[in-house]
PDB file of C-alpha atoms in Angstrom:
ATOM      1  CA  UNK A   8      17.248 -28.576   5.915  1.00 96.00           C
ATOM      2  CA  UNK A   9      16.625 -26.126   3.311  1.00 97.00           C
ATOM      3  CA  UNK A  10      16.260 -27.822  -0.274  1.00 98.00           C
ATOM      4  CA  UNK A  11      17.611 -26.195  -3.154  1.00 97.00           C
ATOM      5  CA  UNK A  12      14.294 -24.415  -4.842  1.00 96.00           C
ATOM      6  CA  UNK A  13      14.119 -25.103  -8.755  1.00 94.00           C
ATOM      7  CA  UNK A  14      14.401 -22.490 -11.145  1.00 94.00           C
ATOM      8  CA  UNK A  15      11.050 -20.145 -10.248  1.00 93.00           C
ATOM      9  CA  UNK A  16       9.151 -18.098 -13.676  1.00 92.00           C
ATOM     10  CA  UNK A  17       8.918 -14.537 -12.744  1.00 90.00           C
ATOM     11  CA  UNK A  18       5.004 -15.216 -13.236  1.00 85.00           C
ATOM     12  CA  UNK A  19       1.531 -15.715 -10.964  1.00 82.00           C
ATOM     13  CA  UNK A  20      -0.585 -18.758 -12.086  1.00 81.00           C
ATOM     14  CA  UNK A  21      -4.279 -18.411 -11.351  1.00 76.00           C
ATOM     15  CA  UNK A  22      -6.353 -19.241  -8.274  1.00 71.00           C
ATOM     16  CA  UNK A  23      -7.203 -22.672  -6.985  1.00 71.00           C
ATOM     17  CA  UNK A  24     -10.633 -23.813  -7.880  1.00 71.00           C
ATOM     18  CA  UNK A  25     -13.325 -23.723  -5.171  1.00 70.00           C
ATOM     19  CA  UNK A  26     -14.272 -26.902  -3.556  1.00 70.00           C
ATOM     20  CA  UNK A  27     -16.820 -28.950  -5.978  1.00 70.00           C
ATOM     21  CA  UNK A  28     -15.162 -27.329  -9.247  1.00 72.00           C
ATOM     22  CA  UNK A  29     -14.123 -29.777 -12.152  1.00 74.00           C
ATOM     23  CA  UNK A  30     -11.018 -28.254 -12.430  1.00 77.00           C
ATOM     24  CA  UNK A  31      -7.344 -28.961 -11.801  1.00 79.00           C
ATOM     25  CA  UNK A  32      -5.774 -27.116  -9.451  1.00 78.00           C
ATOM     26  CA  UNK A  33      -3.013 -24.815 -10.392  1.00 81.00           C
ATOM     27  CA  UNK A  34       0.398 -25.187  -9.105  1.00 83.00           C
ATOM     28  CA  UNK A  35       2.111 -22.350  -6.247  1.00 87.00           C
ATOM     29  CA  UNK A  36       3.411 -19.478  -7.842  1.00 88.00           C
ATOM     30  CA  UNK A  37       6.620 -17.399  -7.529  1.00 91.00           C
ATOM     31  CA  UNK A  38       9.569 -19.150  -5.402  1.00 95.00           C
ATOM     32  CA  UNK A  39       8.897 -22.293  -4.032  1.00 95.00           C
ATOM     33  CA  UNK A  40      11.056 -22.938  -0.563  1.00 97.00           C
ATOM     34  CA  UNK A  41      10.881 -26.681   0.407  1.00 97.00           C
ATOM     35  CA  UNK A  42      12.294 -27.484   3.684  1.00 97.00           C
ATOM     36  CA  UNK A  43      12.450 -30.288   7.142  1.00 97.00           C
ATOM     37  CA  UNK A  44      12.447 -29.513  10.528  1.00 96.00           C
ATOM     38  CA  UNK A  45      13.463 -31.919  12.994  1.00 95.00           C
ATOM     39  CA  UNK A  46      11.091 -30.716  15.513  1.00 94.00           C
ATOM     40  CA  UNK A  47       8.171 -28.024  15.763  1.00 94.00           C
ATOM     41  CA  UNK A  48       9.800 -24.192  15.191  1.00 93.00           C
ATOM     42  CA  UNK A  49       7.379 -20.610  16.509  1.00 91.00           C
ATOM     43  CA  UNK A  50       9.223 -19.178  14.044  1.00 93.00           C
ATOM     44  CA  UNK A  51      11.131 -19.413  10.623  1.00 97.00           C
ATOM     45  CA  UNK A  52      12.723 -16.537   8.527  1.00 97.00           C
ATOM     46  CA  UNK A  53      13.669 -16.028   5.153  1.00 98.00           C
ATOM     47  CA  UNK A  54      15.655 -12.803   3.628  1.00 98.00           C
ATOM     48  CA  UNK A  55      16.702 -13.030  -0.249  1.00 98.00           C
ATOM     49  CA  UNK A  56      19.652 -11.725  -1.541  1.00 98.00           C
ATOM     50  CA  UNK A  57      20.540 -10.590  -4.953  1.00 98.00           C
ATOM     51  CA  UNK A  58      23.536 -11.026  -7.062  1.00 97.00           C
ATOM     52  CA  UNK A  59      24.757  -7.346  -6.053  1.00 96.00           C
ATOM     53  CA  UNK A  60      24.569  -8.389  -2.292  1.00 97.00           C
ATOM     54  CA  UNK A  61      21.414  -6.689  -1.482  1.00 98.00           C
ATOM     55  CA  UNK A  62      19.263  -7.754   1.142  1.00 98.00           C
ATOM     56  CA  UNK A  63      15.839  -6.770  -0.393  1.00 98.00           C
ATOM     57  CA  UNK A  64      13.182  -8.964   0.750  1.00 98.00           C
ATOM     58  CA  UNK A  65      12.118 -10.756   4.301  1.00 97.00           C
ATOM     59  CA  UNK A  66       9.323 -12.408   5.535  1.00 96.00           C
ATOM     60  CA  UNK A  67       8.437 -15.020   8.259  1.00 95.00           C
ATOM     61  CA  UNK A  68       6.320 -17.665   9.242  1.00 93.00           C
ATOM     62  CA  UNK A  69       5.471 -18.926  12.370  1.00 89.00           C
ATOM     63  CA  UNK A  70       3.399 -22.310  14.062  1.00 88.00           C
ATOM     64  CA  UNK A  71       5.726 -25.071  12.152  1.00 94.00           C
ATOM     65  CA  UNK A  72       5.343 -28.849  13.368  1.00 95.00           C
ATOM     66  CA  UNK A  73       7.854 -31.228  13.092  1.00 96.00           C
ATOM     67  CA  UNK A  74       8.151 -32.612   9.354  1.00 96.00           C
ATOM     68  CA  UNK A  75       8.611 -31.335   5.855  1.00 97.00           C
ATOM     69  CA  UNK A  76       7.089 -28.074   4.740  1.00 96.00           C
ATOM     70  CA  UNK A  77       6.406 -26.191   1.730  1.00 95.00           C
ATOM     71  CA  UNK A  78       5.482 -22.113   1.395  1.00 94.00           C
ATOM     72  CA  UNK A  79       6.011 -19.794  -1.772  1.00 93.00           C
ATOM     73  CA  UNK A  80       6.852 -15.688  -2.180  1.00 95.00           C
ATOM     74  CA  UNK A  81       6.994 -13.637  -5.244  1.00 95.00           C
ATOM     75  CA  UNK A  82      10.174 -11.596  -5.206  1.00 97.00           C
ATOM     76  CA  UNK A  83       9.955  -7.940  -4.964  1.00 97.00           C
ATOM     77  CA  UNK A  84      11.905  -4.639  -4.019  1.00 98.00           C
ATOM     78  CA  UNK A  85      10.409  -2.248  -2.094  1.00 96.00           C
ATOM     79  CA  UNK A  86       9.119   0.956  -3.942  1.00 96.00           C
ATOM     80  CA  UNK A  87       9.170   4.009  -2.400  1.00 96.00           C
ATOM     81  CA  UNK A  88       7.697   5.038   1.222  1.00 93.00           C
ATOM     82  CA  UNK A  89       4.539   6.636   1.270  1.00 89.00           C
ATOM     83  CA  UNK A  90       3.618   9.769   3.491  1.00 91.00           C
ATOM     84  CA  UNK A  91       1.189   9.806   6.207  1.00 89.00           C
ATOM     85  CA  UNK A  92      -1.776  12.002   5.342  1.00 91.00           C
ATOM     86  CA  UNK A  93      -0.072  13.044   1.467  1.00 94.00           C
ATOM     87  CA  UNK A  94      -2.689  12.314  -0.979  1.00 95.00           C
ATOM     88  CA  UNK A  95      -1.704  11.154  -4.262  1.00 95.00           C
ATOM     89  CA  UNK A  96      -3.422  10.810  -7.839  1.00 94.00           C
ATOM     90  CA  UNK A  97      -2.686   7.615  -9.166  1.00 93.00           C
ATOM     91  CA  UNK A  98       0.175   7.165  -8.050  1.00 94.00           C
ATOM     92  CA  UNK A  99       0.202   4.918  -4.809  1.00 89.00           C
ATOM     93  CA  UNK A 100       3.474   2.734  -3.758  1.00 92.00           C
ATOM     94  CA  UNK A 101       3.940  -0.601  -5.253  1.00 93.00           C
ATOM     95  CA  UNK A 102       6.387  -3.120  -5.159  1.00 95.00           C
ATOM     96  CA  UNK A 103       8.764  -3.542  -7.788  1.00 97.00           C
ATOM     97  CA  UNK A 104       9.160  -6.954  -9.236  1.00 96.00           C
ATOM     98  CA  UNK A 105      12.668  -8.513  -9.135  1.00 98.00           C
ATOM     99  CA  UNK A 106      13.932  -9.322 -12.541  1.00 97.00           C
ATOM    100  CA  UNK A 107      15.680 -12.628 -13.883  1.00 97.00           C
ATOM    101  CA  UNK A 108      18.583 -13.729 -11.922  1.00 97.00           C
ATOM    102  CA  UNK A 109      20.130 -15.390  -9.486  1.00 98.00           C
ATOM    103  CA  UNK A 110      19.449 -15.446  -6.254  1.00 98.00           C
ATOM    104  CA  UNK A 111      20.007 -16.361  -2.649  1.00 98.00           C
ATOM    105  CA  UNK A 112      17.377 -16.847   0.039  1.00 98.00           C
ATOM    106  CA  UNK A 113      18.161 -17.264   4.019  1.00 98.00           C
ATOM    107  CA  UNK A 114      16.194 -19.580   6.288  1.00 98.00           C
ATOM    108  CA  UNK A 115      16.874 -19.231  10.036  1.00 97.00           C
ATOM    109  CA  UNK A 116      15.171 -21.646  12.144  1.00 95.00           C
ATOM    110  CA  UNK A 117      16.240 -21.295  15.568  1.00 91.00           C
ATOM    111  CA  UNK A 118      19.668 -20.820  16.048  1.00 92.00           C
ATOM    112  CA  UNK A 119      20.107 -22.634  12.584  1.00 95.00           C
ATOM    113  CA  UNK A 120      20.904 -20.577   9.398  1.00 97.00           C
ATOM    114  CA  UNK A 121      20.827 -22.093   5.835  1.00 97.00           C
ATOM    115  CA  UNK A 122      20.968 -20.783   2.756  1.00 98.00           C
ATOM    116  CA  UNK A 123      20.284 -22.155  -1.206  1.00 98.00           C
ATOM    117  CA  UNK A 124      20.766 -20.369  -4.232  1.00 98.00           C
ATOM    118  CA  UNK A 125      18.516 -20.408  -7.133  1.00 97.00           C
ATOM    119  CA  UNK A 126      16.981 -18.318 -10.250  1.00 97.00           C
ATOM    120  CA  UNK A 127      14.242 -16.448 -11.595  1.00 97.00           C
ATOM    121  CA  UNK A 128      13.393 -17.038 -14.949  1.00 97.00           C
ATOM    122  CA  UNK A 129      11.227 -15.052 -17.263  1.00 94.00           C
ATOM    123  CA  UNK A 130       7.867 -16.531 -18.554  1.00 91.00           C
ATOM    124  CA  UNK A 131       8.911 -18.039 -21.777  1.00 91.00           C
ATOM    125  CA  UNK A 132       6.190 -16.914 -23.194  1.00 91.00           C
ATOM    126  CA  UNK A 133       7.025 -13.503 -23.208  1.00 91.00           C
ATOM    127  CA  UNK A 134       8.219 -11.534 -26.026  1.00 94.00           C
ATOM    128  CA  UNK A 135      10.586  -9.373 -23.747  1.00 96.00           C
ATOM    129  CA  UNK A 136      14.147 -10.590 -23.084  1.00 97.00           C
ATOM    130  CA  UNK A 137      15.658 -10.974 -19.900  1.00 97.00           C
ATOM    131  CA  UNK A 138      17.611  -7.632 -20.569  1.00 97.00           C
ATOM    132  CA  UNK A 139      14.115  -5.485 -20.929  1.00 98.00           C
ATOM    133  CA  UNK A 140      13.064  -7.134 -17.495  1.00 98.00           C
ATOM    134  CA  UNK A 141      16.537  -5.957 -15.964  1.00 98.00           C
ATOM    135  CA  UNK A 142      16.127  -2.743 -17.400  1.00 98.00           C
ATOM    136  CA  UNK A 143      12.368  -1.955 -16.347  1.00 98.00           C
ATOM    137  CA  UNK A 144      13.239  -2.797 -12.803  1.00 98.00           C
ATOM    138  CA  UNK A 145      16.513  -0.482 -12.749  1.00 98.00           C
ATOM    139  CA  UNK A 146      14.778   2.360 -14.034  1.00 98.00           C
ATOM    140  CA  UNK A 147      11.426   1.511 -11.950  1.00 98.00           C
ATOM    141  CA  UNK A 148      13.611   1.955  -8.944  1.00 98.00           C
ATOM    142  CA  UNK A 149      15.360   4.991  -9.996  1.00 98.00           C
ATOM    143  CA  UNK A 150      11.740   6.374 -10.413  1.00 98.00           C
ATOM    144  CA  UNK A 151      11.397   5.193  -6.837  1.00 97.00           C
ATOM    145  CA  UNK A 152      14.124   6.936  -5.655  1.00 97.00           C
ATOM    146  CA  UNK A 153      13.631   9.797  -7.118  1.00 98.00           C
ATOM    147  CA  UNK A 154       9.870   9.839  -5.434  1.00 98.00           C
ATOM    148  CA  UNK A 155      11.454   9.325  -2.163  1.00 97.00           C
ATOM    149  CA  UNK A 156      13.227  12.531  -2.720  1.00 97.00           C
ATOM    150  CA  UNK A 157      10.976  14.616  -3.176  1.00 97.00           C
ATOM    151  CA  UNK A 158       8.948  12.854   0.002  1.00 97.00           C
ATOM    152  CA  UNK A 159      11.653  13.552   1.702  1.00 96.00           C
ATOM    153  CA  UNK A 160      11.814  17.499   0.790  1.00 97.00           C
ATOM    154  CA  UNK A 161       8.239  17.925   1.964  1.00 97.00           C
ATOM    155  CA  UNK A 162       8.851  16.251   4.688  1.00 96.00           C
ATOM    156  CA  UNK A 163      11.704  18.261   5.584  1.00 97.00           C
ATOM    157  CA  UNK A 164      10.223  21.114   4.863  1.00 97.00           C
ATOM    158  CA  UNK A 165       7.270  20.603   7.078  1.00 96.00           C
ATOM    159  CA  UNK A 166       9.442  19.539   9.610  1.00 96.00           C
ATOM    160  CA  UNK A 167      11.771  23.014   9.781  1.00 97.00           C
ATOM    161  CA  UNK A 168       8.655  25.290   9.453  1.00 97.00           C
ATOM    162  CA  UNK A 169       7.270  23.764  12.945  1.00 96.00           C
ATOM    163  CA  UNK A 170      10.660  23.935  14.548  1.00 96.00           C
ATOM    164  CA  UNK A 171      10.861  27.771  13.293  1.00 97.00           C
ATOM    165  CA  UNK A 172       7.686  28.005  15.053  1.00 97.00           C
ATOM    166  CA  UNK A 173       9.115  26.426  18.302  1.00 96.00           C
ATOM    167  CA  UNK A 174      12.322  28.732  18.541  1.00 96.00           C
ATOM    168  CA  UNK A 175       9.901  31.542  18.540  1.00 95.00           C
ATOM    169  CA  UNK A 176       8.166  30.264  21.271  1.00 94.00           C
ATOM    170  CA  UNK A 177      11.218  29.655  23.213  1.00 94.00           C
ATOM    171  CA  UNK A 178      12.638  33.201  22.198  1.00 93.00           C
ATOM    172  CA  UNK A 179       9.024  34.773  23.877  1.00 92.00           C
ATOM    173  CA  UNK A 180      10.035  31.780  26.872  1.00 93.00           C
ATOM    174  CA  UNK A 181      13.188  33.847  27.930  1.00 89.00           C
ATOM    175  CA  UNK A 182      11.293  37.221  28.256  1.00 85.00           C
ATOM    176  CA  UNK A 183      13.349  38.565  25.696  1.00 86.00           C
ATOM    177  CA  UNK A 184      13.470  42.233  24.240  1.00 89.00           C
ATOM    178  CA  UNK A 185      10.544  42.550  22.222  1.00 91.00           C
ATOM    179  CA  UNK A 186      12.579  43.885  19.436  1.00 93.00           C
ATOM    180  CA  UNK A 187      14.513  41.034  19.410  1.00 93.00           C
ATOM    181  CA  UNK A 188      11.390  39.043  19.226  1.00 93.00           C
ATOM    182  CA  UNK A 189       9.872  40.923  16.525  1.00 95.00           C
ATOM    183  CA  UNK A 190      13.072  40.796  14.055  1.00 95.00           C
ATOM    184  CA  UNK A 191      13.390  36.927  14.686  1.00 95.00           C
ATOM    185  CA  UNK A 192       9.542  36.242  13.956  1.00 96.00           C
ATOM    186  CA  UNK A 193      10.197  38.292  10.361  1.00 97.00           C
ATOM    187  CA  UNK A 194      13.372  36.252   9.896  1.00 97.00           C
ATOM    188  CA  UNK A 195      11.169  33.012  10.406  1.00 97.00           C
ATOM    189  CA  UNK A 196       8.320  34.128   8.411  1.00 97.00           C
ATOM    190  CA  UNK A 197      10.523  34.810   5.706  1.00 97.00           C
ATOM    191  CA  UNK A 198      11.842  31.636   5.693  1.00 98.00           C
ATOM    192  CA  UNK A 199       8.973  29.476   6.661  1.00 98.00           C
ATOM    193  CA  UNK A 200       7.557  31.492   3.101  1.00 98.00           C
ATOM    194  CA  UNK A 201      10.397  30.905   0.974  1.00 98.00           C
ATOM    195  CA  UNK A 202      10.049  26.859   2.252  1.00 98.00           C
ATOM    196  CA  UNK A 203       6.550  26.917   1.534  1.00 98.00           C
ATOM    197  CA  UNK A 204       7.057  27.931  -2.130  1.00 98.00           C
ATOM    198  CA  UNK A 205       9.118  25.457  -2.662  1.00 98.00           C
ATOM    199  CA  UNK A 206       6.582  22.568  -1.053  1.00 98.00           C
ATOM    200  CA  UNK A 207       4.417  23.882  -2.768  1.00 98.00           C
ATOM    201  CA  UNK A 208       5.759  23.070  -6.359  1.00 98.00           C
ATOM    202  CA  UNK A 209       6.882  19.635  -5.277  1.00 98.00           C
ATOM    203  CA  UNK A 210       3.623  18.658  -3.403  1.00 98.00           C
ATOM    204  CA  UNK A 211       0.076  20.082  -4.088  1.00 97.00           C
ATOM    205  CA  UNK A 212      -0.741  21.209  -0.506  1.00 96.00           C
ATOM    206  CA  UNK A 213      -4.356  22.039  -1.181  1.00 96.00           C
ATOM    207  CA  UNK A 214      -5.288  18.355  -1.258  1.00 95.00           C
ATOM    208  CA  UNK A 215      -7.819  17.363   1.525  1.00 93.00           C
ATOM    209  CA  UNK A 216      -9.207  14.394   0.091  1.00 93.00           C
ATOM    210  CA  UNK A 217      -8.878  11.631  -2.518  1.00 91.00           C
ATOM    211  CA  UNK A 218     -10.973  13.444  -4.983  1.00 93.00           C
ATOM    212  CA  UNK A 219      -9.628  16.790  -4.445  1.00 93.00           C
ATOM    213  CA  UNK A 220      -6.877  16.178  -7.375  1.00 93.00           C
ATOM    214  CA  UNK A 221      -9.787  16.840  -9.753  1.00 92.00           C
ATOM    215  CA  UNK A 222      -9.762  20.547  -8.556  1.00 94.00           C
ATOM    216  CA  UNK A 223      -6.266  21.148  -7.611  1.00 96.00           C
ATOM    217  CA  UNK A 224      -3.749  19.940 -10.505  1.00 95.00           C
ATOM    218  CA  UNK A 225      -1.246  17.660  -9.340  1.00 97.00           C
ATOM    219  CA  UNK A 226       2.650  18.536  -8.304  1.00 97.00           C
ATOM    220  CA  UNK A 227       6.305  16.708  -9.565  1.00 98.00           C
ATOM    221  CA  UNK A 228       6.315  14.592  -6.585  1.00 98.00           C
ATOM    222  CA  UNK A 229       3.045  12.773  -7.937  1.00 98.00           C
ATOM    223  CA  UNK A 230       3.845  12.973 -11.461  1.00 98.00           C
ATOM    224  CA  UNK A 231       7.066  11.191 -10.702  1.00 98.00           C
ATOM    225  CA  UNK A 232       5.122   8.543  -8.203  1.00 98.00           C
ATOM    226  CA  UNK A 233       2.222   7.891 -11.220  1.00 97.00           C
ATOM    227  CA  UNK A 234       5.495   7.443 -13.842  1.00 98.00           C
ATOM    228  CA  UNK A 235       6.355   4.188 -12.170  1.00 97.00           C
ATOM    229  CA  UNK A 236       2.793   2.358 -12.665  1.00 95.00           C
ATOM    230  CA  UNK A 237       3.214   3.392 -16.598  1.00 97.00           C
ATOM    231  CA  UNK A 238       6.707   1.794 -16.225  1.00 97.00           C
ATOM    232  CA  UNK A 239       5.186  -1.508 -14.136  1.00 96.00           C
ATOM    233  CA  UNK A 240       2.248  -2.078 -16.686  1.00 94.00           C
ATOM    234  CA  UNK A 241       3.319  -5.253 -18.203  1.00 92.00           C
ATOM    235  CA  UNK A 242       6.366  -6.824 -18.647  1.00 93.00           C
ATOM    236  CA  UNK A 243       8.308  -4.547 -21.224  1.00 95.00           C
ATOM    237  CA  UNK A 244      11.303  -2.551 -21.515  1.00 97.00           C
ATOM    238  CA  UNK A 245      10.230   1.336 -20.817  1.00 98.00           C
ATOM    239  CA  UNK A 246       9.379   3.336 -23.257  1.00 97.00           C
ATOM    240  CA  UNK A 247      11.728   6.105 -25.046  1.00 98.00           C
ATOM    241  CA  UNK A 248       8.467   8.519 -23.958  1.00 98.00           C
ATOM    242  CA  UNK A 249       9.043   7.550 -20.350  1.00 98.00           C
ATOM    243  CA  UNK A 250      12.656   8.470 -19.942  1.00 98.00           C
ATOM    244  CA  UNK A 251      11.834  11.732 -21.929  1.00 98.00           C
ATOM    245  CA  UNK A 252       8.760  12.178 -19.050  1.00 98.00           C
ATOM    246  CA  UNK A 253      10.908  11.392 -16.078  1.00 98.00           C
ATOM    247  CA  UNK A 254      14.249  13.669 -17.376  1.00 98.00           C
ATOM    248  CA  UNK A 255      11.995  16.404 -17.669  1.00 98.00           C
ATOM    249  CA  UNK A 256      10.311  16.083 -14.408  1.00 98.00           C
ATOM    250  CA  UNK A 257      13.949  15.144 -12.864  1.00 98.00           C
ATOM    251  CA  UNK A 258      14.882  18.641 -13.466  1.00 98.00           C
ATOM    252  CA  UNK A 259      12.288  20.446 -12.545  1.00 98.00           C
ATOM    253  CA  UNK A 260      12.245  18.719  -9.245  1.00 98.00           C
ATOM    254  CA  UNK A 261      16.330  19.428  -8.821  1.00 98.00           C
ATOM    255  CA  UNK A 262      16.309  22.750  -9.447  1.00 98.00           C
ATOM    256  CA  UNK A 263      12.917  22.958  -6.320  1.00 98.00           C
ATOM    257  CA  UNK A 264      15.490  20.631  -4.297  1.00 97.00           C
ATOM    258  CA  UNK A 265      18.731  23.315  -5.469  1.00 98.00           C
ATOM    259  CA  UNK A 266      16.385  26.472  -3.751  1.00 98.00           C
ATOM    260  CA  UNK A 267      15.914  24.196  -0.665  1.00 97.00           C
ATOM    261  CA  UNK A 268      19.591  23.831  -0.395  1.00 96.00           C
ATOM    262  CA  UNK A 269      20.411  27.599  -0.884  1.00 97.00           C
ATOM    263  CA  UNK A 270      17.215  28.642   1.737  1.00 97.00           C
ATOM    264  CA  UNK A 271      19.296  26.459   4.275  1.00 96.00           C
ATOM    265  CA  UNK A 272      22.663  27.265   3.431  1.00 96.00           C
ATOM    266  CA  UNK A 273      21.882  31.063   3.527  1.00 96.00           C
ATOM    267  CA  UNK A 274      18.973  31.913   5.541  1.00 96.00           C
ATOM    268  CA  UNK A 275      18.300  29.426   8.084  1.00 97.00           C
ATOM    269  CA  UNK A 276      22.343  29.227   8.437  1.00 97.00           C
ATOM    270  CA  UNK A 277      22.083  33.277   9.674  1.00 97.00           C
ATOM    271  CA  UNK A 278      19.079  32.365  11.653  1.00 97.00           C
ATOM    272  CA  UNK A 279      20.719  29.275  13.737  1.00 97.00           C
ATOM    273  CA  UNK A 280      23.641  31.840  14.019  1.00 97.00           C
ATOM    274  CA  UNK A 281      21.389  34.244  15.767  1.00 95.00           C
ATOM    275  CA  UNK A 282      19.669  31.784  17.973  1.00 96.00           C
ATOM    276  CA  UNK A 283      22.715  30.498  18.987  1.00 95.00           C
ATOM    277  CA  UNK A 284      23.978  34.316  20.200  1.00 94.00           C
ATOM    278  CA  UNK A 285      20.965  34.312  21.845  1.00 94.00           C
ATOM    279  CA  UNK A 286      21.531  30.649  23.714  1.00 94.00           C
ATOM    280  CA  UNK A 287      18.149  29.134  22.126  1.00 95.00           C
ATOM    281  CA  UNK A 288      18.532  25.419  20.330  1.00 95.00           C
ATOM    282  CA  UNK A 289      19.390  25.972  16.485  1.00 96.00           C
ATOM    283  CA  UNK A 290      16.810  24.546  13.795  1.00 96.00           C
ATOM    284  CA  UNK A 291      17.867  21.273  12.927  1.00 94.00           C
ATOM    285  CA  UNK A 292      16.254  18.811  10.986  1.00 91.00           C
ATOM    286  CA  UNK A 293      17.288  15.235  10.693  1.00 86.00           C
ATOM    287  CA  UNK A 294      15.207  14.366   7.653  1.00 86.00           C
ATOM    288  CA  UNK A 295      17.912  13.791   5.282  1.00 81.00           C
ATOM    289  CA  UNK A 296      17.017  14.587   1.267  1.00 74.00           C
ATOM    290  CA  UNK A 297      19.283  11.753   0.406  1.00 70.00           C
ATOM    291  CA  UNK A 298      16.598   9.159  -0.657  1.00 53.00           C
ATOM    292  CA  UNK A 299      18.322   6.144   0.352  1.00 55.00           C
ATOM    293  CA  UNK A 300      18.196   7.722   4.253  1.00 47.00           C
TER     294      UNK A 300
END
């Protein structure tokens, strides 16, 4: 049995007091999920779903007894996915609070799958209205997504300039006429250059270490990143300076992603071509630039 959960505050209370403390003890924050098992569970999960349908959120929790049981979650969306060994300024991920609404959350127990719905209110003690909340979180994911883009376009990138490498290899593999050779390596240099310009002005390449930012000015794929902890900082409606920030860097970052598009449309389409004449495996890459891949 999963009990209907009361209406949650979109809020975190403070800690419990330490053992010997005259103090109350504060009550569970975020969404609290009440529910009986008739008999002891391994495992029990819970997925929430928003109004839209979305499937944002999951977690579980295992080692449940027979009885009635109590746990609590704060509601989030995801933010966008870091890359392994990309250093960025002050700008890591972080989750992205869900804003008033309602709700549904999933428990499966077993072969048994309930669900309850229920809503998240605002602290009524804020001075922001349900509509700021709404809005921060909308454009805190489209600052997200936007991140994840231009991940994903380094990535790429990075990804295409080491498989340029390998069809070289495999063209000196098959003994091939060394004049052959030669005009394919200046084809892929000459890509693999243009593709590193490009990186280059999304991602600052230099970095080697946390503190190398102070030497080496950061790129529009941080910029963007660091936007979204000025849009997270409290729980206000973004500013008019923030939408200004983010269109500008929006378009700079398009028109990076618009030479990408032309570099593969043009030259690495004539270079597959050429590969393919010469029966070696095209370049392919199946990073996709579309953020939501």
């Amino acid at each position: 049995v999963l009990f209907k959960p009361k209406d949650s505050y979109r809020e975190r209370w403070g800690g419990n007091p330490t053992q010997g403390t005259p103090a109350g003890s504060n009550p569970m924050s975020g969404v609290i999920l009440s529910f009986y098992l008739p008999e002891g569970i391994s495992n029990v999960k819970f997925e929430f779903i928003d109004a839209n349908g979305e499937n944002f959120m999951s977690f579980d929790r295992g080692g449940f007894q027979k009885g009635a049981h109590r746990v609590s979650t704060d509601l989030r969306y995801s933010s966008f996915r870091p890359v392994q060994g990309m250093i960025m300024w002050a700008a890591g991920a972080r989750p992205i609070p869900a804003p008033p609404g309602e709700y549904t959350v999933r428990m499966t127990a077993g072969d048994t799958t309930v669900e309850q719905k229920f809503r998240l209110v605002r602290d009524p003690r804020s001075v922001s209205t349900d509509e700021d909340l709404i809005e921060q979180w909308r454009f805190a994911r489209e600052i997200s997504a936007k991140t994840d883009e231009a991940n994903n376009a380094v990535s790429k990138i990075r990804d295409l300039k080491t498989k340029l490498d390998a069809s070289i290899k495999s063209a000196k593999d098959k003994n091939l006429n060394t004049v052959i050779i030669s005009q394919l390596e200046k084809n892929a240099n000459d890509l693999k250059t243009k593709l590193s310009a490009i990186e280059e002005e999304i991602y600052q390449v230099r970095l080697q270490s946390g503190q190398d930012p102070l030497n080496y000015p950061i790129k529009l794929n941080n910029k963007i990143a660091a936007l979204l902890g000025v849009v997270l900082t409290g729980d206000f409606r973004p500013t008019e300076q923030a939408y200004e920030v983010f269109d500008m860097l929006s378009k700079q970052l398009n028109m990076q992603l618009l030479l990408l598009e032309e570099a593969l449309h043009n030259e690495l389409t004539s270079f597959n071509a050429r590969l393919k004449e010469l029966g070696i495996d095209e370049v392919k890459s199946s990073i996709n630039l579309n953020a939501e891949d």
